[in-house]
mmCIF file with all atom_site columns, C-alpha atoms in Angstrom:
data_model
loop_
_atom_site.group_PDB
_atom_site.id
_atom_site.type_symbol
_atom_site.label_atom_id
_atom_site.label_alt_id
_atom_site.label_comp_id
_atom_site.label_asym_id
_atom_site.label_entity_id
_atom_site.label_seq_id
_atom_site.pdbx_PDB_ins_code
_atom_site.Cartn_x
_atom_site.Cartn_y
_atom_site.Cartn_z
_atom_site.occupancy
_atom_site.B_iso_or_equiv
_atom_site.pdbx_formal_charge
_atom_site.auth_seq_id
_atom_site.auth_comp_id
_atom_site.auth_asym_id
_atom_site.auth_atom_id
_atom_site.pdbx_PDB_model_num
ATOM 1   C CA . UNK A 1 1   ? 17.634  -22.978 -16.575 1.00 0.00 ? 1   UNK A CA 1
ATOM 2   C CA . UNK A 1 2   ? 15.277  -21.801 -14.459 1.00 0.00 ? 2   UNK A CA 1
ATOM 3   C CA . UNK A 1 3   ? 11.204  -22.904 -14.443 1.00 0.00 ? 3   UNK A CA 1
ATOM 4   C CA . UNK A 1 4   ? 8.701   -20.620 -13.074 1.00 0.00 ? 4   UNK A CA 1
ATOM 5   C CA . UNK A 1 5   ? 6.419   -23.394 -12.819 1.00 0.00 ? 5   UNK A CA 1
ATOM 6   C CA . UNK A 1 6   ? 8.915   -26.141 -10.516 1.00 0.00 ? 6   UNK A CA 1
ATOM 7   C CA . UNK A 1 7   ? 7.543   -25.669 -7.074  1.00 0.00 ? 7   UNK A CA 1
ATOM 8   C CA . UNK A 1 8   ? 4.593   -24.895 -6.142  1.00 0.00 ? 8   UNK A CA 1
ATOM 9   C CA . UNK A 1 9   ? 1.257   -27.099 -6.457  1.00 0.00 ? 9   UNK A CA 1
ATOM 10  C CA . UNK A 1 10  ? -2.333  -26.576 -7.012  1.00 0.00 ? 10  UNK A CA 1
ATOM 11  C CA . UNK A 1 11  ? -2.647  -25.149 -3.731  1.00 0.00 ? 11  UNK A CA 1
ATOM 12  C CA . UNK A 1 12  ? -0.616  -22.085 -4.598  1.00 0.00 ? 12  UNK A CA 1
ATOM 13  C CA . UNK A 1 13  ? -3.025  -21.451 -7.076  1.00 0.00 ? 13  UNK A CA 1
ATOM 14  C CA . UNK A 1 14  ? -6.170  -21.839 -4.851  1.00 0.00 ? 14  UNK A CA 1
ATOM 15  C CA . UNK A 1 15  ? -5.167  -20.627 -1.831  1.00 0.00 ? 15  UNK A CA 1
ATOM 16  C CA . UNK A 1 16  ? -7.483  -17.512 -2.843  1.00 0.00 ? 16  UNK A CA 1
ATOM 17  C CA . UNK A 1 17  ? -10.428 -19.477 -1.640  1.00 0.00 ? 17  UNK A CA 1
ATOM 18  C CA . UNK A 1 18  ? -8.574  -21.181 1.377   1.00 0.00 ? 18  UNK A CA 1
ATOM 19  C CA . UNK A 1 19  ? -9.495  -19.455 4.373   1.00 0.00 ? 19  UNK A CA 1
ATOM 20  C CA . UNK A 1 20  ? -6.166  -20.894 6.321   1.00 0.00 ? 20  UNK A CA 1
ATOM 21  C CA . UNK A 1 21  ? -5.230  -16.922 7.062   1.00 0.00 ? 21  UNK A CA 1
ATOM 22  C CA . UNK A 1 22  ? -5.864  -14.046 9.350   1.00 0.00 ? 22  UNK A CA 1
ATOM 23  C CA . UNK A 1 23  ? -9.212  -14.395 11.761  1.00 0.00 ? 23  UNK A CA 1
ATOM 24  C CA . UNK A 1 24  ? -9.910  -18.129 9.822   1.00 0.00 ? 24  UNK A CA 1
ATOM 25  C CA . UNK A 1 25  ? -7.036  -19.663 11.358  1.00 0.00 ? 25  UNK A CA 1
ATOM 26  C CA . UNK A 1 26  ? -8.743  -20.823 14.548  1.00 0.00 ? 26  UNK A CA 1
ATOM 27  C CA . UNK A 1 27  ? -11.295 -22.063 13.041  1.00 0.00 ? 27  UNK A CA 1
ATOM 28  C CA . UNK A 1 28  ? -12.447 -25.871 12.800  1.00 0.00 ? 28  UNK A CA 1
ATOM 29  C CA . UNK A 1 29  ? -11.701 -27.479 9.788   1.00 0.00 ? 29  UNK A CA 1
ATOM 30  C CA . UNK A 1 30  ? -15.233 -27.992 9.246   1.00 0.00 ? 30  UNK A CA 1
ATOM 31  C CA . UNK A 1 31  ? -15.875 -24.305 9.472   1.00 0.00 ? 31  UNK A CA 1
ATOM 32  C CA . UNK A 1 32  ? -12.955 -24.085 6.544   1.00 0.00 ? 32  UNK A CA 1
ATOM 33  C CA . UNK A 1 33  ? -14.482 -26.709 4.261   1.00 0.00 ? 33  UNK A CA 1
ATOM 34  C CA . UNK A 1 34  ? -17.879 -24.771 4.510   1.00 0.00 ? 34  UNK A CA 1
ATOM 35  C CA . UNK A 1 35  ? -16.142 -20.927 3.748   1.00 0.00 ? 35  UNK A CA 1
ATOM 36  C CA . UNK A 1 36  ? -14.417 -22.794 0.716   1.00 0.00 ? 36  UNK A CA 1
ATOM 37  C CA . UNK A 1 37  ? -17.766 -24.224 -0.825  1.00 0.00 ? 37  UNK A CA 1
ATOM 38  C CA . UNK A 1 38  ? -18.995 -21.140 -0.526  1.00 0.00 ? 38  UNK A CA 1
ATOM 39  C CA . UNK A 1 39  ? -16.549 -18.926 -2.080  1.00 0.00 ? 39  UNK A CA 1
ATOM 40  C CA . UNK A 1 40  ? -16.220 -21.389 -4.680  1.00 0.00 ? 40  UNK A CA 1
ATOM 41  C CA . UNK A 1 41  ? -19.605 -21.958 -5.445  1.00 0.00 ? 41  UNK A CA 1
ATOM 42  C CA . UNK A 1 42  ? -19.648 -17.591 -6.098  1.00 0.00 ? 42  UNK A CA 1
ATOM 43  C CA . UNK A 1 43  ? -16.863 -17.835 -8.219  1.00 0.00 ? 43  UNK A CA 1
ATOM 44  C CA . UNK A 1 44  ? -18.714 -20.129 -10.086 1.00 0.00 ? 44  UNK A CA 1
ATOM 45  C CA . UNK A 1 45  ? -21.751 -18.006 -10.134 1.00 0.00 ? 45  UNK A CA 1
ATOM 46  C CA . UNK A 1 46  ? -19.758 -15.205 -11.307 1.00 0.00 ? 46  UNK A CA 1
ATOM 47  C CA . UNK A 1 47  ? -18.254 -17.201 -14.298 1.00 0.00 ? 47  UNK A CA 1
ATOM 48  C CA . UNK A 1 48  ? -20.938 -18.076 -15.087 1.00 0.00 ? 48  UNK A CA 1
ATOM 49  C CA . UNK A 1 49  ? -22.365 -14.657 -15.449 1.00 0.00 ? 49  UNK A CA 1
ATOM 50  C CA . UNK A 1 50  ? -19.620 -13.719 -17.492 1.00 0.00 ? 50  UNK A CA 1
ATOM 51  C CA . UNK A 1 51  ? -20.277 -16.334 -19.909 1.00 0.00 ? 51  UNK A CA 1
ATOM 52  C CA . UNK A 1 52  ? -24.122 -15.794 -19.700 1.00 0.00 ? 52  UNK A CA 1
ATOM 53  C CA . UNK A 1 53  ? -22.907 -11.967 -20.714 1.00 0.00 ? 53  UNK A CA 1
ATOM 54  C CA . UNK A 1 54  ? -20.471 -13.245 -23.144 1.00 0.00 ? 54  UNK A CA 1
ATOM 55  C CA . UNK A 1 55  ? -23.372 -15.339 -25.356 1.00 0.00 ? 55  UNK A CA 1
ATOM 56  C CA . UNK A 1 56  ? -25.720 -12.109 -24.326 1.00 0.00 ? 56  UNK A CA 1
ATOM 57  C CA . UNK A 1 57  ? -23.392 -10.090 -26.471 1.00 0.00 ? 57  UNK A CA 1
ATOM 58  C CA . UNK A 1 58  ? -22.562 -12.030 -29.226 1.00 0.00 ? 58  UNK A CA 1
ATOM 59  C CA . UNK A 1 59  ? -26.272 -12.806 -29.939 1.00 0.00 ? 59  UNK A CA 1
ATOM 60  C CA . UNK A 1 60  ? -27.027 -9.478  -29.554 1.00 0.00 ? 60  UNK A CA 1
ATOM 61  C CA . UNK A 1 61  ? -24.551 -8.256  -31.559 1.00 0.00 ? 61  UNK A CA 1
ATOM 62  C CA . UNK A 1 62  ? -24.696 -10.452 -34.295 1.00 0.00 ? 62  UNK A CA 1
ATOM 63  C CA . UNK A 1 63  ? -27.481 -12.550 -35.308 1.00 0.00 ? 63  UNK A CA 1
ATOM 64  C CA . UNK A 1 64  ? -30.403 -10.056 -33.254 1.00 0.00 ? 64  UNK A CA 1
ATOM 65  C CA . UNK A 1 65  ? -28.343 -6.581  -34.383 1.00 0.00 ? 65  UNK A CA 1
ATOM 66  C CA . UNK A 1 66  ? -29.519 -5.766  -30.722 1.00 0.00 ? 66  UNK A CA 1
ATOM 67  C CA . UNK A 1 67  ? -27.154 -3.100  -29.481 1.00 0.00 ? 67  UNK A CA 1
ATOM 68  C CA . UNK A 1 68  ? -28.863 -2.787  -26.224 1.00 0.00 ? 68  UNK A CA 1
ATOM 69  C CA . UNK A 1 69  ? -28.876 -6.954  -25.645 1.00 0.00 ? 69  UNK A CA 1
ATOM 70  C CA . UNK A 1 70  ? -24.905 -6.530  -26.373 1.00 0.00 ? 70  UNK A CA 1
ATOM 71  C CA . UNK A 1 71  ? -24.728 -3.685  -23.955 1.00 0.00 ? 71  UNK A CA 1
ATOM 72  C CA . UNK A 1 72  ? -26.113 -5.614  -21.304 1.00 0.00 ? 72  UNK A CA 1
ATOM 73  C CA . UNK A 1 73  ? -23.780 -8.793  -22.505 1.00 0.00 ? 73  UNK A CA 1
ATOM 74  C CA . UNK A 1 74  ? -20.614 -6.282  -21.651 1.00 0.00 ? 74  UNK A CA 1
ATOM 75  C CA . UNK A 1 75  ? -21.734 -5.207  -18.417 1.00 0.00 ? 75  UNK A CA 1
ATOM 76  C CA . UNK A 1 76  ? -22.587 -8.878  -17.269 1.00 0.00 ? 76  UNK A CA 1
ATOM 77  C CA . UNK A 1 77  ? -19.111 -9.652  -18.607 1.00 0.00 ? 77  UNK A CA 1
ATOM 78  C CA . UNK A 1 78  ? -17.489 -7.239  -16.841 1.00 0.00 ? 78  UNK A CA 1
ATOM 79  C CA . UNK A 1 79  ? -19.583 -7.862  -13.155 1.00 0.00 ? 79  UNK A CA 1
ATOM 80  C CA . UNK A 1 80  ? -18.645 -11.778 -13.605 1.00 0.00 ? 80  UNK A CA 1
ATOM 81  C CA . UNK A 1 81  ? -15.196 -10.925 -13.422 1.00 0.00 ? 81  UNK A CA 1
ATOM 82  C CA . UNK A 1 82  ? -15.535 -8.586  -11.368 1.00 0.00 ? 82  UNK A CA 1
ATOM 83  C CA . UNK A 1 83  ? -16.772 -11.090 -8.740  1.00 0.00 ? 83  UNK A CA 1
ATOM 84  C CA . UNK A 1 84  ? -14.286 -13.429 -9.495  1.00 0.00 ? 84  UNK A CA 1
ATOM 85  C CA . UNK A 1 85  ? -11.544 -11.025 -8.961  1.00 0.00 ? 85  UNK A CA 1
ATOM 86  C CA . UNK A 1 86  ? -12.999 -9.605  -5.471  1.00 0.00 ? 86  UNK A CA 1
ATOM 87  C CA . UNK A 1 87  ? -13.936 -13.216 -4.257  1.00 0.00 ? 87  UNK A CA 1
ATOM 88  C CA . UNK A 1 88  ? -10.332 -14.314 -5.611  1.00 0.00 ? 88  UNK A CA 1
ATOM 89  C CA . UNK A 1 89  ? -8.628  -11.710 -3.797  1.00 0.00 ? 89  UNK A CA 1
ATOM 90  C CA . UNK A 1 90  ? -10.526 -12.023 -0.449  1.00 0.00 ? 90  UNK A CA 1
ATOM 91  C CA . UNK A 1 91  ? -7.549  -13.904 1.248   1.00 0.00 ? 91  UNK A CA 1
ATOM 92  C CA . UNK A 1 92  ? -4.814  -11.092 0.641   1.00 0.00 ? 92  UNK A CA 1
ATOM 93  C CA . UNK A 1 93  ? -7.545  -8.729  1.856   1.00 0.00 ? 93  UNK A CA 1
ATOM 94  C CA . UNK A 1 94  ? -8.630  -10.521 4.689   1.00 0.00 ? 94  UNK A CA 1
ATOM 95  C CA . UNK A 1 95  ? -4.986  -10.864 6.216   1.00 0.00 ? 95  UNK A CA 1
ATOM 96  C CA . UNK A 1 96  ? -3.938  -7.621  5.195   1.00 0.00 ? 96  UNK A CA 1
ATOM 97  C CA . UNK A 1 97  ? -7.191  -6.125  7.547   1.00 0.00 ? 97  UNK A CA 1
ATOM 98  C CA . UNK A 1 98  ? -6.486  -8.422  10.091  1.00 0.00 ? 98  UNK A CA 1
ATOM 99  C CA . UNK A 1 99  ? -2.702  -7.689  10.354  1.00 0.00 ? 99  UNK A CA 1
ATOM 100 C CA . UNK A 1 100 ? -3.058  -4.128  10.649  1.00 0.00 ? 100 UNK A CA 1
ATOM 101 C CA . UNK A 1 101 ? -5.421  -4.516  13.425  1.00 0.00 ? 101 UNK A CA 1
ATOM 102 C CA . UNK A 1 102 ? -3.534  -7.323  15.329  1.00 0.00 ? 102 UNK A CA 1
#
């Protein structure tokens, strides 16, 4: 039997916001702890967003019958995850860029 879950720890799921890769190597690991607050501080911007859009929505939607309010709920949904996705994804991108030009 084999688990897809037996190695591997937490790291391997953040490592999206761990700038250990391409140019952020040589950095200090001060420099690193900084980068990491930041990107996880806007990842939890953009979830928050999302959930800000999410109860925009639903409100709107339901107990207002505001199509417009639930409009705007979708696209805030929709630019939170966005975010999270592009901010997520930064590493891959990062030492894909810096590979092809090294």
């Amino acid at each position: 039997m084999l688990f897809a879950a037996d190695k591997g720890d937490i790291n391997t799921i953040i490592g999206g916001i761990a700038p250990d890769w391409g140019p952020f190597g040589s950095l200090g690991n001060e420099a690193k702890t900084m980068i990491q607050v930041v990107m996880a501080f806007a990842i939890l911007i953009c979830l928050g967003i999302a959930v800000w859009g999410a109860a925009k929505q639903r409100i709107g939607a339901t107990a207002l019958r505001d199509t417009f309010s639930a409009e705007q709920g979708k696209g805030l949904i929709i630019a939170g995850l966005t975010g999270v996705f592009i901010i997520g994804s930064l590493g891959t991108l990062f030492t894909i860029v810096y590979g092809m030009a090294v």
